[in-house]
mmCIF file of C-alpha atoms and ligand atoms in Angstrom:
data_model
loop_
_atom_site.group_PDB
_atom_site.id
_atom_site.type_symbol
_atom_site.label_atom_id
_atom_site.label_comp_id
_atom_site.label_asym_id
_atom_site.label_seq_id
_atom_site.Cartn_x
_atom_site.Cartn_y
_atom_site.Cartn_z
ATOM 1 C CA UNK T 791 -31.909 28.992 -104.154
ATOM 2 C CA UNK T 792 -31.813 27.096 -100.901
ATOM 3 C CA UNK T 793 -31.605 23.318 -100.959
ATOM 4 C CA UNK T 794 -33.999 20.886 -99.313
ATOM 5 C CA UNK T 795 -34.221 21.337 -95.569
ATOM 6 C CA UNK T 796 -32.902 24.899 -95.712
ATOM 7 C CA UNK T 797 -34.788 28.062 -94.816
ATOM 8 C CA UNK T 798 -33.936 31.637 -94.046
ATOM 9 C CA UNK T 799 -34.229 33.204 -90.564
ATOM 10 C CA UNK T 800 -33.216 36.829 -90.014
ATOM 11 C CA UNK T 801 -30.935 36.700 -93.020
ATOM 12 C CA UNK T 802 -29.162 33.523 -91.907
ATOM 13 C CA UNK T 803 -29.508 30.260 -93.763
ATOM 14 C CA UNK T 804 -30.858 27.567 -91.452
ATOM 15 C CA UNK T 805 -29.646 24.232 -92.730
ATOM 16 C CA UNK T 806 -30.357 20.831 -91.260
ATOM 17 C CA UNK T 807 -28.147 20.386 -88.198
ATOM 18 C CA UNK T 808 -24.909 18.705 -89.193
ATOM 19 C CA UNK T 809 -21.346 19.023 -87.883
ATOM 20 C CA UNK T 810 -19.213 18.616 -91.023
ATOM 21 C CA UNK T 811 -15.915 16.737 -91.096
ATOM 22 C CA UNK T 812 -13.150 18.810 -92.683
ATOM 23 C CA UNK T 813 -9.723 17.454 -93.609
ATOM 24 C CA UNK T 814 -7.279 20.280 -92.819
ATOM 25 C CA UNK T 815 -4.172 18.387 -94.019
ATOM 26 C CA UNK T 816 -3.647 20.781 -96.987
ATOM 27 C CA UNK T 817 -2.820 23.479 -94.390
ATOM 28 C CA UNK T 818 -0.913 21.143 -92.036
ATOM 29 C CA UNK T 819 1.220 19.774 -94.885
ATOM 30 C CA UNK T 820 1.525 22.994 -96.914
ATOM 31 C CA UNK T 821 -0.330 21.803 -100.018
ATOM 32 C CA UNK T 822 -1.060 24.011 -103.032
ATOM 33 C CA UNK T 823 -3.287 27.083 -102.953
ATOM 34 C CA UNK T 824 -6.272 25.401 -104.609
ATOM 35 C CA UNK T 825 -6.394 22.610 -102.016
ATOM 36 C CA UNK T 826 -6.112 25.153 -99.204
ATOM 37 C CA UNK T 827 -8.849 27.340 -100.696
ATOM 38 C CA UNK T 828 -11.204 24.351 -100.725
ATOM 39 C CA UNK T 829 -10.573 23.843 -96.976
ATOM 40 C CA UNK T 830 -11.143 27.548 -96.268
ATOM 41 C CA UNK T 831 -14.495 27.391 -98.108
ATOM 42 C CA UNK T 832 -15.642 24.406 -96.027
ATOM 43 C CA UNK T 833 -14.593 26.169 -92.809
ATOM 44 C CA UNK T 834 -16.489 29.328 -93.802
ATOM 45 C CA UNK T 835 -19.630 27.281 -94.504
ATOM 46 C CA UNK T 836 -19.431 25.393 -91.184
ATOM 47 C CA UNK T 837 -18.579 28.535 -89.194
ATOM 48 C CA UNK T 838 -21.499 30.458 -90.722
ATOM 49 C CA UNK T 839 -24.134 27.781 -90.244
ATOM 50 C CA UNK T 840 -23.334 25.697 -87.114
ATOM 51 C CA UNK T 841 -20.217 27.211 -85.529
ATOM 52 C CA UNK T 842 -18.973 23.650 -84.922
ATOM 53 C CA UNK T 843 -16.905 21.388 -87.161
ATOM 54 C CA UNK T 844 -14.791 18.261 -86.859
ATOM 55 C CA UNK T 845 -11.287 18.205 -88.186
ATOM 56 C CA UNK T 846 -9.219 15.348 -89.528
ATOM 57 C CA UNK T 847 -5.698 15.534 -90.924
ATOM 58 C CA UNK T 848 -4.653 17.629 -87.882
ATOM 59 C CA UNK T 849 -1.356 15.755 -87.592
ATOM 60 C CA UNK T 850 -1.588 14.825 -83.890
ATOM 61 C CA UNK T 851 -0.172 11.310 -83.648
ATOM 62 C CA UNK T 852 -2.295 8.585 -82.038
ATOM 63 C CA UNK T 853 0.265 7.835 -79.265
ATOM 64 C CA UNK T 854 0.257 11.498 -78.196
ATOM 65 C CA UNK T 855 -3.523 11.344 -77.755
ATOM 66 C CA UNK T 856 -3.399 7.957 -75.992
ATOM 67 C CA UNK T 857 -0.692 9.093 -73.574
ATOM 68 C CA UNK T 858 -2.629 12.280 -72.870
ATOM 69 C CA UNK T 859 -5.805 10.317 -72.105
ATOM 70 C CA UNK T 860 -3.816 8.009 -69.793
ATOM 71 C CA UNK T 861 -2.381 11.022 -67.924
ATOM 72 C CA UNK T 862 -5.867 12.428 -67.469
ATOM 73 C CA UNK T 863 -7.082 9.092 -66.053
ATOM 74 C CA UNK T 864 -4.227 9.002 -63.551
ATOM 75 C CA UNK T 865 -4.997 12.455 -62.238
ATOM 76 C CA UNK T 866 -8.741 11.991 -61.849
ATOM 77 C CA UNK T 867 -8.158 8.629 -60.117
ATOM 78 C CA UNK T 868 -6.263 10.365 -57.264
ATOM 79 C CA UNK T 869 -7.986 10.578 -53.886
ATOM 80 C CA UNK T 870 -10.380 13.572 -53.588
ATOM 81 C CA UNK T 871 -8.233 15.182 -50.857
ATOM 82 C CA UNK T 872 -5.131 14.940 -53.064
ATOM 83 C CA UNK T 873 -6.955 16.528 -55.985
ATOM 84 C CA UNK T 874 -8.286 19.260 -53.662
ATOM 85 C CA UNK T 875 -4.712 20.182 -52.761
ATOM 86 C CA UNK T 876 -4.265 21.372 -56.362
ATOM 87 C CA UNK T 877 -7.002 23.997 -56.229
ATOM 88 C CA UNK T 878 -5.971 27.600 -56.843
ATOM 89 C CA UNK T 879 -7.698 30.891 -56.005
ATOM 90 C CA UNK T 880 -10.874 31.365 -58.088
ATOM 91 C CA UNK T 881 -9.403 34.328 -59.954
ATOM 92 C CA UNK T 882 -6.731 32.039 -61.428
ATOM 93 C CA UNK T 883 -8.067 29.589 -63.982
ATOM 94 C CA UNK T 884 -5.529 26.940 -63.033
ATOM 95 C CA UNK T 885 -5.297 23.588 -61.264
ATOM 96 C CA UNK T 886 -8.164 21.483 -60.004
ATOM 97 C CA UNK T 887 -11.879 22.375 -60.027
ATOM 98 C CA UNK T 888 -13.972 19.880 -58.051
ATOM 99 C CA UNK T 889 -17.487 18.818 -59.103
ATOM 100 C CA UNK T 890 -20.112 21.510 -58.552
ATOM 101 C CA UNK T 891 -17.589 24.294 -57.969
ATOM 102 C CA UNK T 892 -18.356 26.096 -61.213
ATOM 103 C CA UNK T 893 -21.513 27.138 -63.012
ATOM 104 C CA UNK T 894 -21.000 27.762 -66.708
ATOM 105 C CA UNK T 895 -24.427 29.265 -67.314
ATOM 106 C CA UNK T 896 -23.436 32.157 -65.039
ATOM 107 C CA UNK T 897 -20.772 33.029 -67.623
ATOM 108 C CA UNK T 898 -23.814 34.169 -69.650
ATOM 109 C CA UNK T 899 -25.623 35.702 -66.699
ATOM 110 C CA UNK T 900 -28.221 32.920 -66.731
ATOM 111 C CA UNK T 901 -28.794 31.483 -63.254
ATOM 112 C CA UNK T 902 -29.790 27.830 -63.043
ATOM 113 C CA UNK T 903 -32.447 26.700 -60.564
ATOM 114 C CA UNK T 904 -29.953 25.167 -58.150
ATOM 115 C CA UNK T 905 -27.031 27.364 -59.270
ATOM 116 C CA UNK T 906 -24.358 24.741 -58.709
ATOM 117 C CA UNK T 907 -25.445 21.834 -60.822
ATOM 118 C CA UNK T 908 -22.391 21.396 -63.071
ATOM 119 C CA UNK T 909 -20.934 18.082 -61.964
ATOM 120 C CA UNK T 910 -17.790 18.116 -64.117
ATOM 121 C CA UNK T 911 -14.423 18.131 -62.389
ATOM 122 C CA UNK T 912 -11.525 19.680 -64.257
ATOM 123 C CA UNK T 913 -7.828 20.346 -64.274
ATOM 124 C CA UNK T 914 -6.610 23.503 -66.026
ATOM 125 C CA UNK T 915 -3.277 24.608 -67.358
ATOM 126 C CA UNK T 916 -2.472 27.587 -69.558
ATOM 127 C CA UNK T 917 -0.082 30.245 -70.810
ATOM 128 C CA UNK T 918 2.062 31.711 -68.040
ATOM 129 C CA UNK T 919 4.072 34.899 -67.575
ATOM 130 C CA UNK T 920 7.277 32.835 -67.760
ATOM 131 C CA UNK T 921 6.450 31.628 -71.308
ATOM 132 C CA UNK T 922 7.234 35.193 -72.507
ATOM 133 C CA UNK T 923 10.010 36.472 -70.224
ATOM 134 C CA UNK T 924 10.549 39.674 -72.232
ATOM 135 C CA UNK T 925 6.930 40.809 -72.101
ATOM 136 C CA UNK T 926 6.197 41.093 -68.375
ATOM 137 C CA UNK T 927 2.667 39.716 -68.801
ATOM 138 C CA UNK T 928 0.376 40.179 -65.784
ATOM 139 C CA UNK T 929 -0.529 36.949 -63.940
ATOM 140 C CA UNK T 930 -3.848 38.516 -62.957
ATOM 141 C CA UNK T 931 -4.811 39.060 -66.596
ATOM 142 C CA UNK T 932 -4.799 35.303 -67.193
ATOM 143 C CA UNK T 933 -1.097 34.342 -67.277
ATOM 144 C CA UNK T 934 -0.972 32.694 -63.831
ATOM 145 C CA UNK T 935 1.513 29.921 -63.036
ATOM 146 C CA UNK T 936 0.515 26.335 -63.547
ATOM 147 C CA UNK T 937 0.347 23.765 -60.773
ATOM 148 C CA UNK T 938 1.370 20.156 -61.405
ATOM 149 C CA UNK T 939 0.547 17.054 -59.334
ATOM 150 C CA UNK T 940 3.772 16.012 -57.580
ATOM 151 C CA UNK T 941 2.428 12.450 -57.136
ATOM 152 C CA UNK T 942 2.416 11.887 -60.901
ATOM 153 C CA UNK T 943 5.781 12.694 -62.521
ATOM 154 C CA UNK T 944 4.561 11.418 -65.904
ATOM 155 C CA UNK T 945 1.546 13.746 -65.972
ATOM 156 C CA UNK T 946 3.268 17.005 -66.856
ATOM 157 C CA UNK T 947 5.288 15.877 -69.920
ATOM 158 C CA UNK T 948 2.353 14.021 -71.438
ATOM 159 C CA UNK T 949 -0.079 16.886 -70.913
ATOM 160 C CA UNK T 950 2.441 19.440 -72.184
ATOM 161 C CA UNK T 951 3.021 17.355 -75.304
ATOM 162 C CA UNK T 952 -0.679 17.396 -76.152
ATOM 163 C CA UNK T 953 -0.945 21.087 -75.200
ATOM 164 C CA UNK T 954 1.809 21.971 -77.700
ATOM 165 C CA UNK T 955 0.065 19.989 -80.435
ATOM 166 C CA UNK T 956 -3.328 21.555 -79.696
ATOM 167 C CA UNK T 957 -1.684 25.015 -79.795
ATOM 168 C CA UNK T 958 -0.184 24.194 -83.183
ATOM 169 C CA UNK T 959 -3.593 23.098 -84.514
ATOM 170 C CA UNK T 960 -5.261 26.261 -83.155
ATOM 171 C CA UNK T 961 -2.598 28.352 -84.895
ATOM 172 C CA UNK T 962 -3.204 26.514 -88.169
ATOM 173 C CA UNK T 963 -6.921 27.169 -87.801
ATOM 174 C CA UNK T 964 -6.359 30.923 -87.473
ATOM 175 C CA UNK T 965 -4.395 30.748 -90.746
ATOM 176 C CA UNK T 966 -7.392 29.043 -92.360
ATOM 177 C CA UNK T 967 -9.710 31.676 -90.840
ATOM 178 C CA UNK T 968 -7.743 34.556 -92.391
ATOM 179 C CA UNK T 969 -8.138 32.936 -95.826
ATOM 180 C CA UNK T 970 -11.812 32.109 -95.251
ATOM 181 C CA UNK T 971 -12.529 35.731 -94.299
ATOM 182 C CA UNK T 972 -10.521 37.137 -97.248
ATOM 183 C CA UNK T 973 -8.026 38.781 -94.908
ATOM 184 C CA UNK T 974 -4.295 39.172 -95.660
ATOM 185 C CA UNK T 975 -2.234 36.046 -94.826
ATOM 186 C CA UNK T 976 -1.128 36.035 -91.188
ATOM 187 C CA UNK T 977 -3.773 38.636 -90.272
ATOM 188 C CA UNK T 978 -4.406 37.129 -86.824
ATOM 189 C CA UNK T 979 -0.737 36.785 -85.818
ATOM 190 C CA UNK T 980 -0.449 40.180 -84.141
ATOM 191 C CA UNK T 981 -3.541 39.316 -82.044
ATOM 192 C CA UNK T 982 -2.210 35.911 -80.940
ATOM 193 C CA UNK T 983 1.571 36.156 -80.482
ATOM 194 C CA UNK T 984 1.242 35.927 -76.667
ATOM 195 C CA UNK T 985 -2.199 34.348 -76.670
ATOM 196 C CA UNK T 986 -4.037 33.400 -73.511
ATOM 197 C CA UNK T 987 -4.435 29.665 -73.986
ATOM 198 C CA UNK T 988 -6.063 27.292 -71.518
ATOM 199 C CA UNK T 989 -6.369 23.525 -71.645
ATOM 200 C CA UNK T 990 -9.309 22.390 -69.513
ATOM 201 C CA UNK T 991 -9.327 18.645 -68.949
ATOM 202 C CA UNK T 992 -12.836 17.575 -67.972
ATOM 203 C CA UNK T 993 -13.991 14.431 -66.196
ATOM 204 C CA UNK T 994 -17.714 13.731 -66.035
ATOM 205 C CA UNK T 995 -18.150 10.943 -63.533
ATOM 206 C CA UNK T 996 -20.236 10.401 -60.450
ATOM 207 C CA UNK T 997 -20.168 7.152 -58.490
ATOM 208 C CA UNK T 998 -23.137 4.909 -59.395
ATOM 209 C CA UNK T 999 -26.055 5.492 -57.037
ATOM 210 C CA UNK T 1000 -24.611 8.719 -55.650
ATOM 211 C CA UNK T 1001 -26.815 10.971 -57.714
ATOM 212 C CA UNK T 1002 -30.383 11.990 -57.789
ATOM 213 C CA UNK T 1003 -31.134 12.427 -61.486
ATOM 214 C CA UNK T 1004 -33.520 15.285 -60.837
ATOM 215 C CA UNK T 1005 -33.424 16.732 -64.328
ATOM 216 C CA UNK T 1006 -31.536 19.825 -63.201
ATOM 217 C CA UNK T 1007 -28.195 18.070 -62.973
ATOM 218 C CA UNK T 1008 -25.862 18.940 -65.809
ATOM 219 C CA UNK T 1009 -22.399 17.782 -66.770
ATOM 220 C CA UNK T 1010 -21.635 21.347 -67.777
ATOM 221 C CA UNK T 1011 -24.177 24.152 -68.071
ATOM 222 C CA UNK T 1012 -24.943 25.891 -71.346
ATOM 223 C CA UNK T 1013 -22.347 28.395 -72.431
ATOM 224 C CA UNK T 1014 -20.453 29.826 -75.362
ATOM 225 C CA UNK T 1015 -16.666 29.584 -75.319
ATOM 226 C CA UNK T 1016 -14.943 32.858 -74.646
ATOM 227 C CA UNK T 1017 -12.083 33.201 -77.088
ATOM 228 C CA UNK T 1018 -11.182 32.791 -80.748
ATOM 229 C CA UNK T 1019 -11.382 29.046 -81.261
ATOM 230 C CA UNK T 1020 -11.615 25.859 -79.178
ATOM 231 C CA UNK T 1021 -10.051 22.529 -80.130
ATOM 232 C CA UNK T 1022 -11.981 19.818 -78.298
ATOM 233 C CA UNK T 1023 -10.845 16.253 -77.775
ATOM 234 C CA UNK T 1024 -13.644 14.063 -76.412
ATOM 235 C CA UNK T 1025 -14.528 10.448 -75.759
ATOM 236 C CA UNK T 1026 -16.995 8.869 -78.154
ATOM 237 C CA UNK T 1027 -19.629 8.872 -75.424
ATOM 238 C CA UNK T 1028 -22.878 10.879 -75.625
ATOM 239 C CA UNK T 1029 -23.285 14.008 -73.529
ATOM 240 C CA UNK T 1030 -22.246 17.043 -75.566
ATOM 241 C CA UNK T 1031 -25.195 18.957 -77.014
ATOM 242 C CA UNK T 1032 -25.043 21.891 -79.396
ATOM 243 C CA UNK T 1033 -27.827 24.430 -79.934
ATOM 244 C CA UNK T 1034 -28.855 24.431 -83.590
ATOM 245 C CA UNK T 1035 -30.235 27.343 -85.576
ATOM 246 C CA UNK T 1036 -33.590 25.536 -85.204
ATOM 247 C CA UNK T 1037 -33.571 26.371 -81.472
ATOM 248 C CA UNK T 1038 -33.112 22.713 -80.480
ATOM 249 C CA UNK T 1039 -30.271 20.897 -78.734
ATOM 250 C CA UNK T 1040 -28.489 18.275 -80.854
ATOM 251 C CA UNK T 1041 -26.237 15.434 -79.635
ATOM 252 C CA UNK T 1042 -22.684 15.610 -80.968
ATOM 253 C CA UNK T 1043 -19.905 13.028 -80.721
ATOM 254 C CA UNK T 1044 -16.574 13.147 -82.549
ATOM 255 C CA UNK T 1045 -16.090 10.824 -85.533
ATOM 256 C CA UNK T 1046 -13.141 8.384 -85.498
ATOM 257 C CA UNK T 1047 -9.796 10.238 -85.475
ATOM 258 C CA UNK T 1048 -11.558 13.618 -85.437
ATOM 259 C CA UNK T 1049 -11.226 16.558 -83.077
ATOM 260 C CA UNK T 1050 -14.161 18.899 -82.598
ATOM 261 C CA UNK T 1051 -13.614 22.596 -83.234
ATOM 262 C CA UNK T 1052 -15.910 25.441 -82.282
ATOM 263 C CA UNK T 1053 -15.722 29.189 -82.402
ATOM 264 C CA UNK T 1054 -15.814 31.439 -79.368
ATOM 265 C CA UNK T 1055 -17.186 34.897 -78.636
ATOM 266 C CA UNK T 1056 -14.080 36.755 -79.840
ATOM 267 C CA UNK T 1057 -14.602 35.325 -83.329
ATOM 268 C CA UNK T 1058 -18.331 36.150 -83.250
ATOM 269 C CA UNK T 1059 -17.455 39.738 -82.284
ATOM 270 C CA UNK T 1060 -14.756 40.068 -84.942
ATOM 271 C CA UNK T 1061 -17.072 38.763 -87.663
ATOM 272 C CA UNK T 1062 -20.159 40.652 -86.398
ATOM 273 C CA UNK T 1063 -21.804 37.208 -86.053
ATOM 274 C CA UNK T 1064 -21.188 36.155 -89.648
ATOM 275 C CA UNK T 1065 -19.547 33.281 -87.745
ATOM 276 C CA UNK T 1066 -21.214 31.827 -84.694
ATOM 277 C CA UNK T 1067 -20.100 31.362 -81.117
ATOM 278 C CA UNK T 1068 -22.417 28.425 -80.658
ATOM 279 C CA UNK T 1069 -24.094 27.544 -77.370
ATOM 280 C CA UNK T 1070 -23.339 24.080 -76.056
ATOM 281 C CA UNK T 1071 -23.685 22.063 -72.855
ATOM 282 C CA UNK T 1072 -23.002 18.599 -71.505
ATOM 283 C CA UNK T 1073 -25.897 16.501 -70.225
ATOM 284 C CA UNK T 1074 -25.303 13.486 -67.978
ATOM 285 C CA UNK T 1075 -24.695 10.509 -70.257
ATOM 286 C CA UNK T 1076 -27.048 8.016 -68.632
ATOM 287 C CA UNK T 1077 -26.725 4.381 -69.660
ATOM 288 C CA UNK T 1078 -28.840 1.768 -67.818
ATOM 289 C CA UNK T 1079 -29.783 4.272 -65.120
ATOM 290 C CA UNK T 1080 -26.159 5.135 -64.305
ATOM 291 C CA UNK T 1081 -24.049 8.024 -65.458
ATOM 292 C CA UNK T 1082 -21.466 6.791 -67.925
ATOM 293 C CA UNK T 1083 -18.034 8.305 -67.455
ATOM 294 C CA UNK T 1084 -16.982 10.725 -70.150
ATOM 295 C CA UNK T 1085 -13.761 12.688 -70.642
ATOM 296 C CA UNK T 1086 -13.004 15.722 -72.742
ATOM 297 C CA UNK T 1087 -10.275 18.324 -73.050
ATOM 298 C CA UNK T 1088 -10.958 21.785 -74.407
ATOM 299 C CA UNK T 1089 -8.002 23.829 -75.672
ATOM 300 C CA UNK T 1090 -9.107 27.456 -75.641
ATOM 301 C CA UNK T 1091 -7.157 29.819 -77.910
ATOM 302 C CA UNK T 1092 -8.324 33.199 -76.632
ATOM 303 C CA UNK T 1093 -5.899 35.742 -78.120
ATOM 304 C CA UNK T 1094 -3.516 38.261 -76.505
ATOM 305 C CA UNK T 1095 -4.929 39.710 -73.280
ATOM 306 C CA UNK T 1096 -4.365 43.228 -74.599
ATOM 307 C CA UNK T 1097 -5.690 42.648 -78.121
ATOM 308 C CA UNK T 1098 -8.558 45.025 -78.905
ATOM 309 C CA UNK T 1099 -11.364 43.153 -80.640
ATOM 310 C CA UNK T 1100 -13.522 45.225 -82.934
ATOM 311 C CA UNK T 1101 -15.565 44.258 -85.962
ATOM 312 C CA UNK T 1102 -13.394 43.314 -88.950
ATOM 313 C CA UNK T 1103 -13.790 45.956 -91.688
ATOM 314 C CA UNK T 1104 -15.106 43.311 -94.111
ATOM 315 C CA UNK T 1105 -17.862 42.328 -91.637
ATOM 316 C CA UNK T 1106 -19.223 45.713 -90.485
ATOM 317 C CA UNK T 1107 -22.113 45.663 -93.001
ATOM 318 C CA UNK T 1108 -25.018 47.744 -91.675
ATOM 319 C CA UNK T 1109 -23.184 48.415 -88.388
ATOM 320 C CA UNK T 1110 -21.352 46.660 -85.565
ATOM 321 C CA UNK T 1111 -23.387 44.641 -83.095
ATOM 322 C CA UNK T 1112 -20.623 44.928 -80.458
ATOM 323 C CA UNK T 1113 -18.448 47.754 -79.139
ATOM 324 C CA UNK T 1114 -14.663 47.217 -79.034
ATOM 325 C CA UNK T 1115 -13.374 45.216 -76.035
ATOM 326 C CA UNK T 1116 -10.028 43.741 -75.035
ATOM 327 C CA UNK T 1117 -9.677 39.965 -74.822
ATOM 328 C CA UNK T 1118 -8.858 40.284 -71.130
ATOM 329 C CA UNK T 1119 -11.961 42.380 -70.311
ATOM 330 C CA UNK T 1120 -14.178 39.881 -72.080
ATOM 331 C CA UNK T 1121 -12.584 36.705 -70.670
ATOM 332 C CA UNK T 1122 -12.436 38.050 -67.109
ATOM 333 C CA UNK T 1123 -16.156 38.945 -67.182
ATOM 334 C CA UNK T 1124 -17.019 35.421 -68.311
ATOM 335 C CA UNK T 1125 -14.717 33.744 -65.775
ATOM 336 C CA UNK T 1126 -16.137 35.894 -62.977
ATOM 337 C CA UNK T 1127 -19.453 34.235 -63.825
ATOM 338 C CA UNK T 1128 -18.368 30.621 -64.137
ATOM 339 C CA UNK T 1129 -15.665 30.484 -61.438
ATOM 340 C CA UNK T 1130 -16.455 33.282 -58.974
ATOM 341 C CA UNK T 1131 -20.236 32.987 -59.529
ATOM 342 C CA UNK T 1132 -20.843 36.665 -60.268
ATOM 343 C CA UNK T 1133 -23.458 36.642 -63.062
ATOM 344 C CA UNK T 1134 -22.126 38.235 -66.235
ATOM 345 C CA UNK T 1135 -24.410 41.179 -67.000
ATOM 346 C CA UNK T 1136 -22.778 41.797 -70.358
ATOM 347 C CA UNK T 1137 -23.877 38.770 -72.383
ATOM 348 C CA UNK T 1138 -27.430 39.730 -73.374
ATOM 349 C CA UNK T 1139 -27.210 38.325 -76.879
ATOM 350 C CA UNK T 1140 -26.132 34.837 -75.741
ATOM 351 C CA UNK T 1141 -28.400 34.769 -72.665
ATOM 352 C CA UNK T 1142 -31.450 35.491 -74.839
ATOM 353 C CA UNK T 1143 -30.560 32.531 -77.062
ATOM 354 C CA UNK T 1144 -30.290 30.155 -74.064
ATOM 355 C CA UNK T 1145 -33.615 31.246 -72.658
ATOM 356 C CA UNK T 1146 -35.382 30.795 -75.991
ATOM 357 C CA UNK T 1147 -34.009 27.269 -76.575
ATOM 358 C CA UNK T 1148 -36.559 24.481 -76.659
ATOM 359 C CA UNK T 1149 -35.355 21.461 -74.667
HETATM 360 O O1 AKG G 2474 -17.091 18.109 -72.559
HETATM 361 C C1 AKG G 2474 -17.354 18.650 -73.631
HETATM 362 O O2 AKG G 2474 -17.536 17.993 -74.667
HETATM 363 C C2 AKG G 2474 -17.488 20.135 -73.737
HETATM 364 C C3 AKG G 2474 -16.574 20.880 -72.826
HETATM 365 C C4 AKG G 2474 -16.753 22.345 -72.967
HETATM 366 O O3 AKG G 2474 -17.663 22.821 -73.597
HETATM 367 C C5 AKG G 2474 -15.798 23.258 -72.323
HETATM 368 O O4 AKG G 2474 -14.915 22.790 -71.565
HETATM 369 O O5 AKG G 2474 -15.920 24.472 -72.570
HETATM 370 FE FE1 FE2 G 2475 -17.307 24.898 -74.069
#
């Protein structure tokens, strides 16, 4: 029996849109099996119905988050020409991305009317070849060197501190996922022991009066994240919208002390869409006719570049919806869309969902 407000569409329960808050401290603190199992059940429910959740009890100390936010402010306050000097070649997802230099909807092969209407600016860091000296990982497959702003000596240690914490939380989440999917403990370790990770720090800000709010302007175009799981820190300012199973966009803001978590395409492929790689976007947060500044930082845990992703045996059911693919092949196709503006022709399932969304 389905409860009030629930219905069934194509075999999937459609529940009223809600991003649940889940306390993951039983996993962070190593509590007993029963407490962990209760967390895994909540994660399975959220992953199967919305693909987004909020986590508390993640163990990231308040000062680490505050220092990280302060570092982000310092970087984005630099002069435009200084920030520009930290751009890297488009094939490397590193350094500075100025406003309107990327188009996230092209990562799905969906062209927007003006193409370049994503006004976010970003600074990216990620896993590098030198993090795994024994493995000889290819820079071109996503392990490019980081760049750091020389003007701000305090930026690097504060960002790296948060990055390490976000990586720890992502690792804990994959432990929860193995339990939630009834897989052997540590199942995902061999797919993530030299994981492509990227931290994208986003700044959504345009000087008052500098914009024509023509309805096509977006903070960040609609997209699904590419990898296994994303840990998202965000200001409590409106802007983020998530596509619900009802085909409508819903506003989402993090609760106090919570981080948002959403699943990416690799997880949807592994689970044959038992779990969702949910579409989301950022609309301009307009307050009193002006765009209100908003910051976020997405930590993408994508998996080893050479990991082959094929449907988990427990999720094959009536047949796989996706052929096997390596993490690198998938991520590079998506990045070619968003950063090099070559529409991704291999994302039919997600593109169809964007085009059918009711605004
Ligand atoms: O700014 C946000 O809340 C979302 C950012 C996002 O979706 C991304 O960086 O992939
Ligand atoms: Fe995203």
